[in-house]
Amino acid sequence: MCGPPKQRDQHCAERDLICRPNLPLGSSVLSPGSVFKAPVGWSLGLPGYSQALLEIGTIIRSLGCCPSEGELHDLIAEVEEEEPTGYIRFEKFLPVMTEVLLERRYRPIPEDTLLRAFEVLDPSKRGFLTKEELIKYMTEEGEPFSQEEMEEMLSAAIDPESNSIHYKDYIAMMVVDDS
Amino acid sequence: MSRRGALRLPPGPGSPGSQARFSIPAAAFRAAALIQRWYRRYVARLEMRRHCTWRIFQSIEYAGQQDQVKLHDFFSYLVEHFTPSSNHERDFLNRVFTEERFPQDAEMEKFSDYKSIEVPDNYTGPRLSFPLLPDHAAALVEAFRRKQQLHARYVLNLLHETRKHLEQLPNITRVSTCYSEEVTVCGDLHGQLDDLIFIFYKNGLPSPERAYVFNGDFVDRGKDSVEILMVLFAFMLVYPKEFHLNRGNHEDHMVNLRYGFTKEVMHKYKTHGKKILKTLQDVFCWLPLATLVDEKVLILHGGVSDMTDLELLAKLDRHKIVSTLRRKTRKENGKQATKEKATPPSGAGRPTPWFLPQTRSLPASPLRLGASGAPRAGRSSSIPCSCPADAKEPARRARRSVDLELDRCRRQAGLPVSPAQGEPLLCTPEADSEAEEPPEPTQEEWKQVVDILWSDPMTQDGCKANTIRGGGCYFGPNVTEQLLQKYNLQFLIRSHECKPEGYEFCHSRKVLTIFSASNYYEVGSNRGAYVKLGPALTPYIVQYQANEATHTLTMRQRISRVEEAALRSLREKLFAHSSDLLGEFKKHDADKTGFITLSDWAEAVESVLRLGLPWRMLRPQLVRSSTDNTLEYRSWLEDLAKEQLSHENIQSSLLETLYQNRSNLETIFRIIDSDHSGFISLDEFRQTWKLFSSHMNVDITDDCICDLARSIDFNKDGHIDINEFLEAFRLVEQSCPEGEASDCRQATSTTDGGCSKPGTH
């Protein structure tokens, strides 16, 4: 599952995490054989550290993947126990995730693709979406946002004066922030 | 591979998108899904950053507590290896080791004597009269909210009354929900008055119908510890049946030396601060250890261990446990029982940190002197380590300080003083001097208290020493279960650990952590919370964040802000270990190319810093320059240094070592500065540093220390303000003050030995 050292170095740093099972993921001590009691998540803490829990979706997305909710559920189904306990075992997760990374599955969305998606929602090419429109699309279409997600997105995206989102600027801001 | 076409319809019968919508174009549907997918990834990455930031703060905080271990090692080292070369040095050493005698009861009265303190006419702050009325307590809160300060006389008066009250209380307070219908439990406040005020505002002031339990750690770190104590004590006196306090590990003068409370008191009360501190030392020891609600919910500050024995905890004399950091003794009636017995620990040849359990299972020790494993090397010796049986030296040295003390007592009693000597007297056997009940806690008792004040829960079963904190243990779900069953309890409430949401359940909801200091690490870092219990004992949790500014920030901004602070701290720490890091990097660079892989970087950094952090996740924030996944490590270290260092004149490695140990040094300074003046002489500084550096194996010439001392003495008065010293290590660009430029330049030449005679001050 792991290539020889030279090949490994060519991959991104995150992939290094996965390919070295003896080295902890994110430098936490996760040893094979551990069972992590976390609600559909994964404790990255050392014993005694605050058991700050991370959802498995967060972990997968932080590793460079951008799955949809549906794809995420499928992935979780692959790594869950036969009788889903809400616990994920490291040994099961590791090979599955490695393959995902090596296959470059769920690649992140390029900026221009994102822009075009917004433009689809703005057929009259005004350059913005109103707050109501954004809410409607995000909470009724696709894989709808929860209320919390919607509120959070609005807080950063909406220009309070015009009550609209100028998506080109918004994307530019988010992309810079994300890098 | 384009993803747009491959998007699936979301599963699940309930989800709105699963129904075919013929009226909405499929393209719009897919576009929305794409945006959502992108956005969720963005949020996940933010969450990961928040998580990493949290880990940074937490690990740095706990690593600081590990420093106590180093400090203790330092003292042990001194005891064992340092031969005072002069009376001067011996005296100095004695000062470090012979802590001032604990005030006896008569003296205690003197310390809390407030009646002689005059309150000036122009004092506009709050005034207290006893017995306190509810209105007084409420007025006190209001006065503090308006940033007024309580006069020392009233402080001492209040403390005096508080102590009288606390003395009557049992170790374990019993609370019943049939009297007051609800009980509100609050966790750590750590000097953050805003949070306390907010809790009273939101939940209501204490009253006969509204009981409160405050679960320890009222002081340290925050800037209003004094005010918090005043409020809590005032309400306790006003509503003794409904208002309860538990002791935390920070209600401890030794801990306060390090974590800021001592500093705060001395700063706010320049004249009477010392009295206040001494009185508080006593008051802290009288705080109850735990609270039991309806015999079902146990509230204590840290946690439990597999040896926790509530009956023993209920019976022991809690007042004897002065500090959980030091199993010191409190002597009654000025008698000293000198114990020469240095019973060896189980097989260990070198001293082990005193707070680690000597063995996991302690023998039930009878209440007898010298029954425990730790040596009693002297009356007030602060050497808590266990000495090997054949090492007479340490015991002898420490006994020297006892002799000085004996002499003093003899003098007081009018008896002939023993001739001055280098060799200590052999002390009389214990049997003679102990006619009364032994005044100090046994090892077992002490360990019981340390366990409940310092332990943390863990997810795995079992019980092991809490090496991160250096005290107490980690306890697993089975330990909790065992305890709950043994005493027929429903669940535990504890504090001691900061949680992002202000609270956290664990051990199948049998353990609730409640933490009431919001924004603890940094503005926006976490919420605070308190929990309410009604007669059904169902926990109802209320969260808050006592800083309006955070509400207006977006999640992204909040996280960025806290993250910046965390990364700053982390870079400081990295810098402080530059030499070690360089050594470690070189190990990964056998061919001496000057480059290492980023993976090697992560390994190396962890092996030096041992913070257990996800370095690969953090790497993009810490390592700017990297091409093709390799790093030129020397220039990276140089860049770090440039950020941190402003004094190129001081030897870089010296500064680094000082920096690394500044927390320990601060504590040592405060111990030396026994009259809490805030100053130590240049000479004392040099002595301290010399001792410390020889222990740390740092090669320092006398000249360098001289220069360093002088360069830190900014106002050139021959004394170092402790705060000056600490300022030297903040990230300030220090420009030499005008007119002292020449002095600064003198300090630059460390090589030509142009140092003034040592000892002049």
Tab-separated table of N, CA and C in Angstrom, chain B residues 342-443:
chain	number	residue	atom	x	y	z
B	342	ALA	N	15.673	8.175	56.475
B	342	ALA	CA	15.454	8.365	55.046
B	342	ALA	C	15.205	6.996	54.468
B	343	THR	N	13.992	6.587	54.568
B	343	THR	CA	13.710	5.234	54.074
B	343	THR	C	13.769	5.231	52.554
B	344	PRO	N	14.424	4.274	52.039
B	344	PRO	CA	14.611	4.243	50.593
B	344	PRO	C	13.304	3.909	49.883
B	345	PRO	N	13.154	4.434	48.732
B	345	PRO	CA	11.980	4.055	47.944
B	345	PRO	C	12.152	2.655	47.413
B	346	SER	N	11.137	2.153	46.828
B	346	SER	CA	11.230	0.766	46.371
B	346	SER	C	12.237	0.630	45.248
B	347	GLY	N	13.416	0.399	45.646
B	347	GLY	CA	14.440	0.049	44.661
B	347	GLY	C	15.019	1.198	43.871
B	348	ALA	N	14.427	2.343	43.944
B	348	ALA	CA	14.921	3.410	43.078
B	348	ALA	C	16.224	3.955	43.609
B	349	GLY	N	17.174	4.154	42.741
B	349	GLY	CA	18.451	4.661	43.181
B	349	GLY	C	18.508	6.168	43.149
B	350	ARG	N	17.699	6.757	42.304
B	350	ARG	CA	17.733	8.208	42.242
B	350	ARG	C	16.396	8.774	42.648
B	351	PRO	N	16.414	10.019	43.025
B	351	PRO	CA	15.168	10.602	43.507
B	351	PRO	C	14.106	10.593	42.422
B	352	THR	N	12.934	10.271	42.840
B	352	THR	CA	11.814	10.341	41.907
B	352	THR	C	10.970	11.554	42.259
B	353	PRO	N	10.353	12.140	41.287
B	353	PRO	CA	9.499	13.286	41.603
B	353	PRO	C	8.516	12.928	42.688
B	354	TRP	N	8.380	13.839	43.617
B	354	TRP	CA	7.627	13.521	44.812
B	354	TRP	C	6.158	13.261	44.549
B	355	PHE	N	5.664	13.845	43.451
B	355	PHE	CA	4.242	13.729	43.269
B	355	PHE	C	3.828	12.512	42.471
B	356	LEU	N	4.813	11.821	41.944
B	356	LEU	CA	4.430	10.583	41.282
B	356	LEU	C	4.257	9.518	42.346
B	357	PRO	N	3.272	8.707	42.202
B	357	PRO	CA	3.078	7.677	43.221
B	357	PRO	C	4.308	6.790	43.293
B	358	GLN	N	4.786	6.579	44.487
B	358	GLN	CA	5.991	5.775	44.635
B	358	GLN	C	5.731	4.368	44.129
B	359	THR	N	4.633	3.844	44.580
B	359	THR	CA	4.193	2.570	44.007
B	359	THR	C	2.713	2.726	43.746
B	360	ARG	N	2.233	1.902	42.860
B	360	ARG	CA	0.828	2.065	42.522
B	360	ARG	C	-0.058	1.735	43.704
B	361	SER	N	0.314	0.710	44.419
B	361	SER	CA	-0.530	0.362	45.552
B	361	SER	C	0.211	0.674	46.832
B	362	LEU	N	-0.307	1.619	47.529
B	362	LEU	CA	0.356	2.024	48.763
B	362	LEU	C	-0.069	1.116	49.888
B	363	PRO	N	0.867	0.789	50.731
B	363	PRO	CA	0.457	0.045	51.923
B	363	PRO	C	-0.351	0.975	52.794
B	364	ALA	N	-1.310	0.437	53.454
B	364	ALA	CA	-2.105	1.273	54.361
B	364	ALA	C	-1.188	1.732	55.470
B	365	SER	N	-0.878	3.009	55.442
B	365	SER	CA	0.117	3.457	56.416
B	365	SER	C	-0.568	3.912	57.679
B	366	PRO	N	-0.095	3.421	58.770
B	366	PRO	CA	-0.647	3.866	60.048
B	366	PRO	C	-0.261	5.320	60.270
B	367	LEU	N	-1.003	5.977	61.102
B	367	LEU	CA	-0.715	7.397	61.327
B	367	LEU	C	0.489	7.531	62.232
B	368	ARG	N	1.606	7.273	61.650
B	368	ARG	CA	2.821	7.333	62.450
B	368	ARG	C	3.849	8.110	61.689
B	369	LEU	N	4.689	8.755	62.394
B	369	LEU	CA	5.719	9.530	61.719
B	369	LEU	C	6.683	8.633	61.000
B	370	GLY	N	7.139	9.112	59.931
B	370	GLY	CA	8.194	8.401	59.226
B	370	GLY	C	7.740	7.089	58.649
B	371	ALA	N	6.440	6.884	58.626
B	371	ALA	CA	5.975	5.599	58.130
B	371	ALA	C	5.997	5.552	56.616
B	372	SER	N	6.051	6.695	56.032
B	372	SER	CA	5.964	6.730	54.572
B	372	SER	C	7.334	6.642	53.947
B	373	GLY	N	7.323	6.563	52.660
B	373	GLY	CA	8.579	6.370	51.947
B	373	GLY	C	9.403	7.629	51.818
B	374	ALA	N	8.755	8.758	51.888
B	374	ALA	CA	9.515	9.983	51.629
B	374	ALA	C	10.339	10.352	52.854
B	375	PRO	N	11.461	10.926	52.643
B	375	PRO	CA	12.335	11.249	53.759
B	375	PRO	C	11.852	12.477	54.482
B	376	ARG	N	12.125	12.507	55.753
B	376	ARG	CA	11.856	13.728	56.492
B	376	ARG	C	13.205	14.328	56.779
B	377	ALA	N	13.658	15.044	55.855
B	377	ALA	CA	15.042	15.492	55.981
B	377	ALA	C	15.167	16.722	56.831
B	378	GLY	N	14.133	17.206	57.327
B	378	GLY	CA	14.289	18.394	58.145
B	378	GLY	C	12.934	18.975	58.433
B	379	ARG	N	12.910	19.847	59.351
B	379	ARG	CA	11.628	20.368	59.785
B	379	ARG	C	10.878	21.001	58.631
B	380	SER	N	11.475	21.973	58.055
B	380	SER	CA	10.738	22.621	56.982
B	380	SER	C	11.472	22.454	55.678
B	381	SER	N	12.133	21.345	55.580
B	381	SER	CA	12.849	21.143	54.338
B	381	SER	C	11.867	20.984	53.201
B	382	SER	N	12.191	21.646	52.165
B	382	SER	CA	11.308	21.500	51.023
B	382	SER	C	11.894	20.541	50.030
B	383	ILE	N	12.528	19.524	50.517
B	383	ILE	CA	13.065	18.536	49.605
B	383	ILE	C	12.211	17.313	49.717
B	384	PRO	N	11.277	17.223	48.873
B	384	PRO	CA	10.335	16.119	48.998
B	384	PRO	C	10.775	14.830	48.324
B	385	CYS	N	11.936	14.826	47.741
B	385	CYS	CA	12.316	13.617	47.025
B	385	CYS	C	12.725	12.530	47.989
B	386	SER	N	12.756	11.344	47.484
B	386	SER	CA	13.206	10.248	48.338
B	386	SER	C	14.676	10.004	48.092
B	387	CYS	N	15.422	9.993	49.144
B	387	CYS	CA	16.870	9.824	48.991
B	387	CYS	C	17.240	8.373	49.144
B	388	PRO	N	18.228	7.977	48.455
B	388	PRO	CA	18.737	6.616	48.665
B	388	PRO	C	19.249	6.489	50.088
B	389	ALA	N	19.142	5.316	50.588
B	389	ALA	CA	19.411	5.154	52.011
B	389	ALA	C	20.836	5.511	52.378
B	390	ASP	N	21.751	5.254	51.479
B	390	ASP	CA	23.129	5.462	51.869
B	390	ASP	C	23.636	6.863	51.555
B	391	ALA	N	22.799	7.678	51.035
B	391	ALA	CA	23.271	9.026	50.715
B	391	ALA	C	23.010	9.929	51.904
B	392	LYS	N	23.996	10.049	52.731
B	392	LYS	CA	23.818	10.866	53.931
B	392	LYS	C	23.898	12.336	53.576
B	393	GLU	N	24.645	12.592	52.510
B	393	GLU	CA	24.881	13.980	52.133
B	393	GLU	C	23.617	14.833	52.041
B	394	PRO	N	22.662	14.383	51.275
B	394	PRO	CA	21.485	15.244	51.105
B	394	PRO	C	20.806	15.519	52.432
B	395	ALA	N	20.648	14.465	53.212
B	395	ALA	CA	19.957	14.643	54.478
B	395	ALA	C	20.766	15.570	55.374
B	396	ARG	N	22.061	15.399	55.287
B	396	ARG	CA	22.924	16.227	56.132
B	396	ARG	C	22.804	17.681	55.758
B	397	ARG	N	22.880	17.920	54.476
B	397	ARG	CA	22.774	19.303	54.032
B	397	ARG	C	21.493	19.946	54.487
B	398	ALA	N	20.451	19.179	54.274
B	398	ALA	CA	19.162	19.763	54.601
B	398	ALA	C	19.036	19.960	56.088
B	399	ARG	N	19.684	19.081	56.817
B	399	ARG	CA	19.596	19.197	58.264
B	399	ARG	C	20.317	20.439	58.746
B	400	ARG	N	21.244	20.876	57.949
B	400	ARG	CA	21.940	22.109	58.302
B	400	ARG	C	20.948	23.233	58.519
B	401	SER	N	19.979	23.249	57.644
B	401	SER	CA	18.983	24.302	57.774
B	401	SER	C	18.154	24.082	59.020
B	402	VAL	N	17.984	22.840	59.360
B	402	VAL	CA	17.252	22.553	60.586
B	402	VAL	C	18.027	23.076	61.770
B	403	ASP	N	19.312	22.902	61.705
B	403	ASP	CA	20.146	23.364	62.819
B	403	ASP	C	20.043	24.847	63.032
B	404	LEU	N	20.048	25.550	61.911
B	404	LEU	CA	19.903	26.998	62.039
B	404	LEU	C	18.617	27.320	62.772
B	405	GLU	N	17.631	26.548	62.418
B	405	GLU	CA	16.319	26.770	63.011
B	405	GLU	C	16.334	26.407	64.495
B	406	LEU	N	16.971	25.321	64.784
B	406	LEU	CA	17.074	24.905	66.184
B	406	LEU	C	17.786	25.975	67.008
B	407	ASP	N	18.842	26.478	66.424
B	407	ASP	CA	19.589	27.532	67.120
B	407	ASP	C	18.702	28.713	67.430
B	408	ARG	N	17.954	29.041	66.435
B	408	ARG	CA	17.089	30.213	66.605
B	408	ARG	C	16.108	29.987	67.727
B	409	CYS	N	15.571	28.764	67.765
B	409	CYS	CA	14.608	28.483	68.822
B	409	CYS	C	15.260	28.481	70.176
B	410	ARG	N	16.469	27.933	70.194
B	410	ARG	CA	17.194	27.928	71.459
B	410	ARG	C	17.382	29.332	71.961
B	411	ARG	N	17.788	30.171	71.030
B	411	ARG	CA	18.012	31.567	71.389
B	411	ARG	C	16.746	32.177	71.947
B	412	GLN	N	15.675	31.872	71.299
B	412	GLN	CA	14.399	32.404	71.744
B	412	GLN	C	14.066	31.939	73.138
B	413	ALA	N	14.416	30.686	73.384
B	413	ALA	CA	14.071	30.127	74.680
B	413	ALA	C	15.066	30.510	75.754
B	414	GLY	N	16.121	31.204	75.310
B	414	GLY	CA	17.097	31.636	76.310
B	414	GLY	C	18.111	30.578	76.644
B	415	LEU	N	18.115	29.522	75.863
B	415	LEU	CA	19.071	28.451	76.120
B	415	LEU	C	20.358	28.749	75.383
B	416	PRO	N	21.440	28.138	75.835
B	416	PRO	CA	22.706	28.351	75.121
B	416	PRO	C	22.598	27.808	73.707
B	417	VAL	N	23.158	28.601	72.846
B	417	VAL	CA	23.102	28.222	71.432
B	417	VAL	C	24.244	27.297	71.111
B	418	SER	N	24.029	26.359	70.272
B	418	SER	CA	25.105	25.431	69.897
B	418	SER	C	26.159	26.192	69.122
B	419	PRO	N	27.408	25.785	69.268
B	419	PRO	CA	28.485	26.507	68.584
B	419	PRO	C	28.317	26.418	67.075
B	420	ALA	N	28.694	27.453	66.427
B	420	ALA	CA	28.590	27.474	64.963
B	420	ALA	C	29.470	26.388	64.394
B	421	GLN	N	29.009	25.698	63.451
B	421	GLN	CA	29.760	24.559	62.951
B	421	GLN	C	29.379	24.254	61.506
B	422	GLY	N	30.224	23.440	60.949
B	422	GLY	CA	29.909	23.007	59.586
B	422	GLY	C	29.148	21.713	59.599
B	423	GLU	N	29.361	20.953	60.674
B	423	GLU	CA	28.683	19.666	60.740
B	423	GLU	C	27.377	19.796	61.494
B	424	PRO	N	26.359	19.231	61.007
B	424	PRO	CA	25.089	19.350	61.704
B	424	PRO	C	25.068	18.468	62.928
B	425	LEU	N	24.240	18.851	63.850
B	425	LEU	CA	24.053	18.009	65.029
B	425	LEU	C	23.269	16.789	64.611
B	426	LEU	N	23.501	15.757	65.332
B	426	LEU	CA	22.630	14.609	65.127
B	426	LEU	C	21.343	14.898	65.853
B	427	CYS	N	20.306	14.610	65.235
B	427	CYS	CA	19.040	14.991	65.832
B	427	CYS	C	18.544	13.924	66.768
B	428	THR	N	17.790	14.377	67.709
B	428	THR	CA	17.251	13.427	68.687
B	428	THR	C	16.251	12.518	67.993
B	429	PRO	N	16.180	11.334	68.497
B	429	PRO	CA	15.221	10.400	67.882
B	429	PRO	C	13.800	10.925	68.029
B	430	GLU	N	12.986	10.446	67.175
B	430	GLU	CA	11.640	11.014	67.124
B	430	GLU	C	10.864	10.779	68.390
B	431	ALA	N	11.095	9.675	68.982
B	431	ALA	CA	10.249	9.304	70.112
B	431	ALA	C	10.174	10.402	71.156
B	432	ASP	N	11.307	11.063	71.354
B	432	ASP	CA	11.327	12.120	72.368
B	432	ASP	C	10.437	13.276	72.003
B	433	SER	N	10.558	13.683	70.771
B	433	SER	CA	9.935	14.969	70.434
B	433	SER	C	8.468	14.865	70.080
B	434	GLU	N	8.008	13.643	69.897
B	434	GLU	CA	6.597	13.552	69.501
B	434	GLU	C	5.751	13.013	70.613
B	435	ALA	N	5.184	13.906	71.362
B	435	ALA	CA	4.284	13.441	72.404
B	435	ALA	C	2.853	13.495	71.905
B	436	GLU	N	2.629	14.283	70.866
B	436	GLU	CA	1.253	14.510	70.444
B	436	GLU	C	0.972	13.807	69.151
B	437	GLU	N	-0.204	13.990	68.737
B	437	GLU	CA	-0.617	13.442	67.458
B	437	GLU	C	0.241	14.015	66.341
B	438	PRO	N	0.661	13.199	65.421
B	438	PRO	CA	1.500	13.675	64.315
B	438	PRO	C	0.747	14.719	63.501
B	439	PRO	N	1.371	15.810	63.262
B	439	PRO	CA	0.689	16.908	62.578
B	439	PRO	C	0.726	16.852	61.067
B	440	GLU	N	1.454	15.941	60.505
B	440	GLU	CA	1.462	16.045	59.058
B	440	GLU	C	0.712	14.891	58.419
B	441	PRO	N	0.311	15.111	57.199
B	441	PRO	CA	-0.469	14.069	56.522
B	441	PRO	C	0.409	12.887	56.183
B	442	THR	N	-0.184	11.731	56.169
B	442	THR	CA	0.567	10.561	55.734
B	442	THR	C	0.630	10.570	54.217
B	443	GLN	N	1.490	9.742	53.731
B	443	GLN	CA	1.626	9.604	52.287
B	443	GLN	C	0.274	9.248	51.662
